[in-house]
Short mmCIF file of C-alpha atoms and ligand atoms in Angstrom, two decimals:
data_model
loop_
_atom_site.label_atom_id
_atom_site.label_comp_id
_atom_site.label_asym_id
_atom_site.label_seq_id
_atom_site.Cartn_x
_atom_site.Cartn_y
_atom_site.Cartn_z
CA MET S 1 -50.83 206.79 165.04
CA PRO S 2 -47.61 208.39 166.20
CA CYS S 3 -45.98 206.75 169.17
CA CYS S 4 -46.51 208.55 172.43
CA LYS S 5 -44.57 208.71 175.68
CA LEU S 6 -46.71 207.63 178.64
CA GLU S 7 -44.05 208.33 181.22
CA ASP S 8 -40.30 207.92 181.59
CA ASP S 9 -39.23 204.95 179.46
CA ILE S 10 -42.77 203.76 178.75
CA TYR S 11 -44.21 204.39 175.30
CA SER S 12 -47.42 203.64 173.45
CA VAL S 13 -46.66 202.20 170.01
CA GLY S 14 -50.03 200.74 169.02
CA ILE S 15 -52.31 201.11 166.03
CA LEU S 16 -55.53 203.02 165.43
CA ASN S 17 -58.30 201.42 163.40
CA PRO S 18 -61.06 204.05 163.25
CA GLY S 19 -62.91 202.30 160.42
CA MET S 20 -63.65 199.01 162.14
CA ARG S 21 -67.40 198.41 162.48
CA ILE S 22 -67.65 194.71 163.42
CA PHE S 23 -65.37 192.97 165.91
CA ASP S 24 -65.19 189.22 166.50
CA VAL S 25 -67.94 188.73 163.91
CA VAL S 26 -70.71 189.63 166.36
CA MET S 27 -69.88 192.92 168.07
CA ARG S 28 -70.76 196.22 166.45
CA THR S 29 -68.08 198.86 166.91
CA ASP S 30 -69.50 202.24 165.97
CA TYR S 31 -66.41 204.07 167.19
CA GLY S 32 -63.63 201.97 165.62
CA THR S 33 -60.91 200.62 167.85
CA SER S 34 -57.22 200.70 168.64
CA TYR S 35 -54.78 197.85 169.13
CA ASN S 36 -52.65 199.23 171.92
CA SER S 37 -49.10 198.11 172.48
CA TYR S 38 -46.47 199.46 174.83
CA LEU S 39 -42.71 199.55 175.21
CA VAL S 40 -41.25 199.42 178.71
CA MET S 41 -37.53 200.20 178.77
CA GLY S 42 -35.37 199.38 181.75
CA THR S 43 -31.69 200.15 182.11
CA GLU S 44 -30.83 196.58 181.08
CA LYS S 45 -33.74 195.15 179.12
CA THR S 46 -36.70 196.27 177.02
CA ALA S 47 -40.12 194.67 176.96
CA LEU S 48 -42.90 195.06 174.43
CA ILE S 49 -46.31 194.54 176.01
CA ASP S 50 -49.12 193.24 173.79
CA VAL S 51 -48.70 193.14 170.03
CA SER S 52 -51.16 194.16 167.33
CA HIS S 53 -53.44 193.02 164.54
CA ALA S 54 -51.78 191.36 161.54
CA THR S 55 -53.48 193.76 159.12
CA PHE S 56 -51.41 196.63 160.43
CA ALA S 57 -48.10 194.84 160.92
CA ASP S 58 -45.96 197.15 158.75
CA GLN S 59 -47.24 200.31 160.38
CA TYR S 60 -46.91 198.70 163.77
CA LEU S 61 -43.26 197.81 163.28
CA ASP S 62 -42.59 201.37 162.12
CA ASN S 63 -44.23 202.71 165.28
CA ILE S 64 -41.88 200.65 167.43
CA ARG S 65 -38.90 201.77 165.35
CA GLU S 66 -39.73 205.38 166.23
CA VAL S 67 -38.66 204.52 169.78
CA ILE S 68 -36.18 201.68 169.55
CA SER S 69 -34.55 199.29 167.12
CA LEU S 70 -36.60 196.11 166.91
CA SER S 71 -33.47 194.06 167.55
CA LYS S 72 -33.24 195.59 171.04
CA ILE S 73 -36.50 194.07 172.23
CA ASP S 74 -35.70 191.43 174.86
CA TYR S 75 -39.21 190.38 175.86
CA ILE S 76 -42.57 190.32 174.11
CA VAL S 77 -45.20 190.05 176.81
CA MET S 78 -48.44 188.53 175.56
CA ASN S 79 -51.03 189.41 178.18
CA HIS S 80 -53.56 187.58 176.00
CA CYS S 81 -53.21 185.76 172.69
CA GLU S 82 -56.38 186.63 170.78
CA PRO S 83 -55.31 187.44 167.20
CA ASP S 84 -56.11 191.15 167.51
CA HIS S 85 -53.09 191.19 169.83
CA SER S 86 -51.02 188.31 168.50
CA GLY S 87 -51.63 188.66 164.75
CA ALA S 88 -48.57 190.81 164.04
CA LEU S 89 -46.28 188.55 166.06
CA ALA S 90 -45.25 186.52 163.00
CA ASP S 91 -44.11 189.72 161.26
CA LEU S 92 -42.38 191.02 164.36
CA LEU S 93 -40.37 187.98 165.44
CA PRO S 94 -37.88 187.86 162.53
CA HIS S 95 -36.78 191.39 163.47
CA CYS S 96 -36.27 190.54 167.14
CA PRO S 97 -33.66 187.77 167.23
CA ASN S 98 -33.08 188.17 170.97
CA ALA S 99 -36.67 188.38 172.08
CA LYS S 100 -38.36 185.86 174.34
CA ILE S 101 -42.15 185.66 174.38
CA VAL S 102 -43.54 185.95 177.90
CA VAL S 103 -46.90 184.27 178.26
CA SER S 104 -49.15 182.44 180.71
CA LYS S 105 -49.35 178.65 180.61
CA ALA S 106 -52.72 178.74 178.82
CA GLY S 107 -51.39 181.42 176.49
CA SER S 108 -48.40 179.26 175.54
CA ILE S 109 -50.77 176.56 174.29
CA TYR S 110 -52.94 179.00 172.36
CA LEU S 111 -49.94 180.73 170.82
CA LYS S 112 -48.52 177.50 169.47
CA ASN S 113 -51.84 176.79 167.77
CA ILE S 114 -52.37 180.35 166.56
CA THR S 115 -48.91 180.53 164.98
CA ASN S 116 -48.67 176.81 164.13
CA ARG S 117 -45.15 176.90 165.54
CA SER S 118 -43.66 174.74 168.23
CA ASP S 119 -40.29 176.49 168.20
CA LEU S 120 -41.37 179.82 169.66
CA PRO S 121 -38.87 181.15 172.22
CA MET S 122 -41.30 181.28 175.13
CA ILE S 123 -41.02 181.94 178.84
CA THR S 124 -44.11 180.70 180.65
CA VAL S 125 -44.95 182.74 183.73
CA LYS S 126 -47.35 182.14 186.57
CA ASP S 127 -49.11 184.44 188.98
CA GLY S 128 -46.63 186.62 190.87
CA ASP S 129 -43.60 185.91 188.68
CA THR S 130 -41.40 188.87 187.87
CA LEU S 131 -38.94 190.02 185.22
CA ASP S 132 -36.30 192.61 186.05
CA LEU S 133 -35.67 195.09 183.24
CA GLY S 134 -33.27 197.15 185.35
CA GLY S 135 -35.01 199.83 187.39
CA LYS S 136 -38.35 198.49 186.25
CA LEU S 137 -39.71 195.21 187.53
CA LEU S 138 -42.53 193.57 185.58
CA LYS S 139 -44.88 191.54 187.74
CA PHE S 140 -47.36 189.17 186.11
CA ILE S 141 -50.80 188.76 187.64
CA ASN S 142 -53.20 186.05 186.54
CA ALA S 143 -56.52 187.45 185.37
CA PRO S 144 -58.28 184.37 183.97
CA PHE S 145 -61.42 184.83 181.88
CA LEU S 146 -60.84 188.55 181.47
CA HIS S 147 -61.75 187.52 178.95
CA TRP S 148 -59.85 184.41 177.86
CA PRO S 149 -58.40 181.74 180.15
CA ASP S 150 -54.91 182.94 179.20
CA THR S 151 -55.34 186.57 180.26
CA MET S 152 -52.89 188.13 182.65
CA PHE S 153 -52.06 191.67 183.78
CA THR S 154 -48.55 193.12 183.80
CA TRP S 155 -47.69 195.52 186.61
CA VAL S 156 -44.83 198.00 186.95
CA GLU S 157 -44.62 198.90 190.62
CA GLN S 158 -42.03 201.67 190.12
CA SER S 159 -44.46 203.81 188.13
CA LYS S 160 -47.66 202.15 189.40
CA THR S 161 -48.65 201.36 185.84
CA LEU S 162 -50.89 198.42 185.04
CA PHE S 163 -51.13 196.86 181.60
CA SER S 164 -54.57 195.35 181.90
CA CYS S 165 -55.04 193.80 178.45
CA ASP S 166 -58.69 194.01 177.30
CA PHE S 167 -59.93 194.61 180.85
CA LEU S 168 -61.32 198.15 181.37
CA GLY S 169 -60.74 198.78 177.66
CA CYS S 170 -63.22 199.46 174.90
CA HIS S 171 -63.52 199.75 171.16
CA PHE S 172 -63.12 203.48 170.83
CA CYS S 173 -60.78 205.37 168.58
CA GLU S 174 -59.69 208.96 168.64
CA PRO S 175 -56.25 210.15 167.51
CA TYR S 176 -55.11 210.62 171.09
CA THR S 177 -53.59 208.32 173.68
CA PHE S 178 -54.80 209.57 177.05
CA ASP S 179 -58.28 209.63 178.52
CA TYR S 180 -58.06 213.34 179.35
CA HIS S 181 -57.86 214.09 175.61
CA VAL S 182 -61.04 212.19 174.73
CA VAL S 183 -63.30 214.59 172.82
CA TYR S 184 -66.48 212.56 172.33
CA THR S 185 -66.96 211.52 175.94
CA ARG S 186 -70.50 210.23 175.45
CA GLY S 187 -69.24 208.00 172.65
CA TYR S 188 -66.49 206.69 174.91
CA GLU S 189 -68.98 205.93 177.67
CA THR S 190 -71.26 204.12 175.23
CA ALA S 191 -68.32 202.14 173.86
CA LEU S 192 -67.22 201.15 177.37
CA LYS S 193 -70.69 199.82 178.20
CA GLU S 194 -71.00 197.97 174.90
CA TYR S 195 -67.59 196.43 175.39
CA TYR S 196 -68.45 195.35 178.92
CA ASP S 197 -71.73 193.82 177.76
CA ALA S 198 -70.19 191.95 174.84
CA ILE S 199 -66.89 190.86 176.34
CA PHE S 200 -67.07 190.84 180.13
CA ARG S 201 -70.69 190.39 181.19
CA PRO S 202 -70.44 186.61 180.65
CA PHE S 203 -67.62 186.52 183.22
CA THR S 204 -68.95 188.65 186.07
CA PRO S 205 -67.35 186.62 188.91
CA TYR S 206 -63.99 187.08 187.20
CA VAL S 207 -64.68 190.78 186.67
CA VAL S 208 -65.25 191.17 190.39
CA ALA S 209 -61.97 189.35 191.12
CA GLY S 210 -60.10 191.47 188.57
CA LEU S 211 -61.44 194.71 190.02
CA GLU S 212 -60.31 193.64 193.47
CA LYS S 213 -56.81 192.96 192.18
CA ILE S 214 -56.64 196.37 190.54
CA ARG S 215 -57.91 198.18 193.61
CA ASN S 216 -55.25 196.47 195.70
CA LEU S 217 -52.57 197.61 193.26
CA ASP S 218 -53.90 201.18 193.39
CA PRO S 219 -52.51 202.15 189.96
CA GLU S 220 -51.80 205.65 188.72
CA MET S 221 -52.36 204.54 185.15
CA VAL S 222 -54.08 201.60 183.46
CA ALA S 223 -52.88 200.98 179.91
CA THR S 224 -55.49 198.78 178.26
CA SER S 225 -55.17 197.04 174.93
CA HIS S 226 -58.11 198.93 173.35
CA GLY S 227 -59.17 202.54 173.76
CA PRO S 228 -57.62 205.38 175.73
CA VAL S 229 -55.01 204.96 178.45
CA LEU S 230 -56.81 205.47 181.77
CA THR S 231 -55.32 207.83 184.33
CA ARG S 232 -56.08 208.49 187.96
CA GLY S 233 -58.21 211.58 188.37
CA CYS S 234 -59.67 211.26 184.90
CA ARG S 235 -61.33 208.14 183.48
CA LEU S 236 -59.69 205.43 185.59
CA GLU S 237 -62.09 205.86 188.48
CA TYR S 238 -65.03 206.07 186.06
CA ALA S 239 -64.12 202.77 184.39
CA LEU S 240 -63.59 201.02 187.74
CA GLU S 241 -66.87 202.33 189.12
CA ARG S 242 -68.89 201.40 186.03
CA PHE S 243 -67.42 197.88 185.87
CA THR S 244 -68.19 197.49 189.58
CA GLU S 245 -71.75 198.68 189.10
CA TRP S 246 -72.39 196.52 186.05
CA SER S 247 -71.03 193.37 187.67
CA ALA S 248 -72.86 193.81 190.98
CA PRO S 249 -75.62 191.31 191.73
CA GLN S 250 -78.96 192.92 191.08
CA GLU S 251 -81.18 193.52 194.03
CA LYS S 252 -84.40 191.64 193.63
CA SER S 253 -87.39 190.85 195.72
CA SER S 254 -88.96 188.25 193.45
CA LYS S 255 -87.93 185.66 190.89
CA ARG S 256 -87.48 186.64 187.26
CA ILE S 257 -88.89 184.05 184.88
CA PRO S 258 -89.17 185.51 181.35
CA ILE S 259 -90.93 183.52 178.67
CA PHE S 260 -89.66 184.07 175.13
CA TYR S 261 -91.33 182.87 171.98
CA CYS S 262 -91.90 183.27 168.28
CA SER S 263 -95.28 182.35 166.86
CA ALA S 264 -96.28 182.10 163.20
CA TYR S 265 -100.06 181.94 163.80
CA GLY S 266 -100.32 182.68 167.50
CA ASN S 267 -100.37 179.05 168.67
CA THR S 268 -96.93 178.95 170.31
CA GLY S 269 -97.78 182.33 171.83
CA LYS S 270 -100.92 180.87 173.44
CA ILE S 271 -98.89 178.05 174.97
CA GLY S 272 -96.39 180.58 176.34
CA ALA S 273 -99.19 182.65 177.86
CA ALA S 274 -100.65 179.55 179.54
CA ILE S 275 -97.24 178.62 180.97
CA ARG S 276 -96.91 182.19 182.27
CA ASP S 277 -100.34 181.97 183.93
CA GLY S 278 -99.31 178.75 185.64
CA VAL S 279 -96.06 180.26 186.87
CA ARG S 280 -97.88 183.30 188.23
CA GLU S 281 -100.38 181.13 190.06
CA ILE S 282 -97.61 179.51 192.10
CA LEU S 283 -95.32 182.56 192.28
CA PRO S 284 -97.65 185.58 192.22
CA ASP S 285 -94.78 187.98 192.90
CA ALA S 286 -92.63 186.61 190.10
CA ASP S 287 -91.66 188.81 187.20
CA ALA S 288 -92.99 186.36 184.61
CA GLU S 289 -93.51 188.40 181.48
CA ILE S 290 -93.98 186.95 178.04
CA TYR S 291 -91.88 188.30 175.15
CA ASP S 292 -92.54 187.89 171.45
CA ILE S 293 -88.93 187.84 170.29
CA ASN S 294 -89.73 189.77 167.14
CA GLU S 295 -91.32 192.61 169.10
CA TYR S 296 -88.40 193.54 171.33
CA SER S 297 -84.80 194.54 170.86
CA MET S 298 -82.29 191.75 171.22
CA ASP S 299 -80.46 193.82 173.85
CA LEU S 300 -83.57 193.94 176.05
CA LEU S 301 -84.29 190.23 175.58
CA LEU S 302 -80.72 189.28 176.43
CA GLU S 303 -80.80 191.47 179.52
CA LYS S 304 -83.96 189.65 180.61
CA LEU S 305 -82.57 186.21 179.83
CA ASN S 306 -79.08 186.61 181.24
CA ARG S 307 -80.39 188.08 184.49
CA SER S 308 -83.22 185.60 184.94
CA ASP S 309 -83.68 182.96 187.62
CA ALA S 310 -85.25 180.62 185.07
CA PHE S 311 -86.69 181.05 181.60
CA ALA S 312 -88.84 179.39 178.98
CA VAL S 313 -88.40 179.56 175.24
CA GLY S 314 -90.85 178.55 172.56
CA SER S 315 -90.82 178.15 168.81
CA PRO S 316 -93.01 176.76 166.07
CA THR S 317 -91.41 174.19 163.78
CA ILE S 318 -90.61 175.54 160.34
CA ASN S 319 -88.37 173.66 157.93
CA ALA S 320 -87.85 170.96 160.57
CA ASP S 321 -86.34 173.34 163.09
CA ALA S 322 -86.93 176.18 165.53
CA VAL S 323 -87.05 179.56 163.81
CA ALA S 324 -84.08 181.89 163.35
CA PRO S 325 -84.98 184.63 165.91
CA VAL S 326 -85.09 181.98 168.65
CA TRP S 327 -81.69 180.66 167.64
CA LYS S 328 -80.36 184.20 167.56
CA LEU S 329 -81.51 184.75 171.13
CA LEU S 330 -79.93 181.52 172.32
CA SER S 331 -76.70 182.27 170.50
CA HIS S 332 -76.15 185.16 172.90
CA VAL S 333 -76.74 183.30 176.15
CA ASP S 334 -73.95 183.86 178.68
CA VAL S 335 -72.87 180.26 179.14
CA ILE S 336 -71.06 180.71 182.44
CA ASN S 337 -73.76 182.84 184.07
CA ASN S 338 -76.56 180.56 182.87
CA ARG S 339 -74.98 177.27 183.85
CA LYS S 340 -77.61 175.14 185.63
CA ARG S 341 -80.29 177.79 185.08
CA PRO S 342 -83.71 176.11 184.85
CA ALA S 343 -85.10 176.32 181.33
CA LEU S 344 -88.21 175.04 179.61
CA ALA S 345 -88.89 174.57 175.87
CA PHE S 346 -92.29 174.61 174.19
CA GLY S 347 -93.92 175.07 170.82
CA SER S 348 -96.70 174.30 168.38
CA PHE S 349 -96.03 172.31 165.22
CA GLY S 350 -97.88 170.98 162.22
CA TRP S 351 -95.98 168.05 160.78
CA SER S 352 -92.88 166.72 162.47
CA GLY S 353 -92.21 169.05 165.43
CA GLU S 354 -88.42 169.18 165.60
CA ALA S 355 -88.27 172.67 167.12
CA VAL S 356 -88.85 171.65 170.74
CA PRO S 357 -86.40 168.70 170.85
CA ASN S 358 -83.85 170.88 169.06
CA LEU S 359 -84.32 173.61 171.66
CA VAL S 360 -83.99 171.05 174.45
CA ALA S 361 -80.72 169.88 172.91
CA ARG S 362 -79.46 173.45 172.62
CA LEU S 363 -80.40 174.29 176.21
CA THR S 364 -78.69 171.11 177.35
CA GLY S 365 -75.59 172.15 175.42
CA LEU S 366 -75.69 175.49 177.20
CA LYS S 367 -75.57 173.52 180.48
CA CYS S 368 -78.99 174.79 181.52
CA THR S 369 -81.10 172.56 183.73
CA VAL S 370 -83.77 171.60 181.23
CA PHE S 371 -87.21 171.02 182.74
CA GLY S 372 -88.70 167.79 181.37
CA GLU S 373 -88.66 166.94 177.70
CA GLY S 374 -90.31 170.09 176.46
CA PHE S 375 -93.97 170.68 175.67
CA ARG S 376 -95.40 170.28 172.17
CA VAL S 377 -98.85 170.79 170.73
CA THR S 378 -100.03 169.86 167.23
CA PHE S 379 -101.33 172.92 165.37
CA VAL S 380 -103.88 174.87 167.45
CA PRO S 381 -103.79 174.23 171.21
CA SER S 382 -107.11 172.95 172.54
CA GLU S 383 -108.51 173.94 175.92
CA GLN S 384 -107.05 170.71 177.25
CA ASP S 385 -103.64 171.55 175.76
CA LEU S 386 -103.72 174.99 177.35
CA ALA S 387 -104.70 173.48 180.70
CA GLN S 388 -101.70 171.16 180.41
CA ALA S 389 -99.45 174.10 179.53
CA LYS S 390 -100.72 175.98 182.57
CA GLU S 391 -100.08 172.96 184.77
CA LEU S 392 -96.59 172.75 183.28
CA GLY S 393 -96.07 176.39 184.29
CA ARG S 394 -97.17 175.53 187.83
CA GLU S 395 -94.78 172.56 188.00
CA PHE S 396 -91.96 174.65 186.58
CA ALA S 397 -92.59 177.34 189.21
CA ARG S 398 -92.76 174.78 192.02
CA SER S 399 -89.40 173.40 190.94
CA LEU S 400 -87.63 176.76 191.38
FE1 FEO X 501 -58.65 192.48 172.30
FE2 FEO X 501 -59.56 189.66 173.57
O1 FEO X 501 -58.65 190.67 172.42
#
């Protein structure tokens, strides 16, 4: 990617990675990504904002050299230290003998452990601190959990440019820098939503706080660390509006209590249905649907779970454990949003019945409020078992 001038003395020098299809092990990226990085040049000092992925270090250094000698970099601002932005730092530092790394307190700890170096030339900044580059003042704004604890924004008041790190970004890659050059707009919009869902949905209170900070700054341009640079009058407003909409509390008139299960021979499913019937008896207006995990998309199930008021999850015991689709569902639970959420485990088993206690342990680890010790039935639930499951559903509903 050739470097690109954003405005006077601010350049984009990042890397395009159009072939990436999986990010962070779990996130599909159908549109590739970019690792954005920016040079801000004052009359006295030069700052590099965000770095790049280690895989592309050579190309990245060449991009910077198109604008300035590496030895003239005075500050390397790490808005966030995840390795897609810090990976090339080890290759960069030997070429920048004068550079100080500017990082939040949390970031300073992460960076030491990521680089395994305790001798990094770091300046730790806190919310509101500034660095004068000469005619351009960098202001650092804490943005915790957007999406790591270390995240901060960097603001240039003179040009009203915000470097927002991952926030408002997305995994989208076209050979252009600015949003007004995006060709495949539907792809961009899909990528923005997918990025929000994967990266920011678990942190909605922090998203709301971050949006407020950005609105107060009233930027002309938001230079994210992935995807196109957002400009006022083009995609900046769109990104702000969508993030606002997606992080807004959902209007609801009744409680949402989804019941998820897998069932080898229908027995765990029968227990789930009885629990649902009990819930509905106490809360007739509740949205208490039952979902066979194998019959629905994981996206839909996660939407139901992460926006629930309480939920139940059931599994048979196979190979001394709950079954894989159930674990897959629970591996995507938003831990922060589901903290203290009431949850109930159930299941049928034949021999030893580890699934339910294992689910209880997992739900406890997720900081859910686990209801009782879980409900287990040996093989086929009898009428009495189903009556107990229904009563359990009633008790669960009464507790909400
Ligand atoms: Fe793009 Fe959280 O790193």
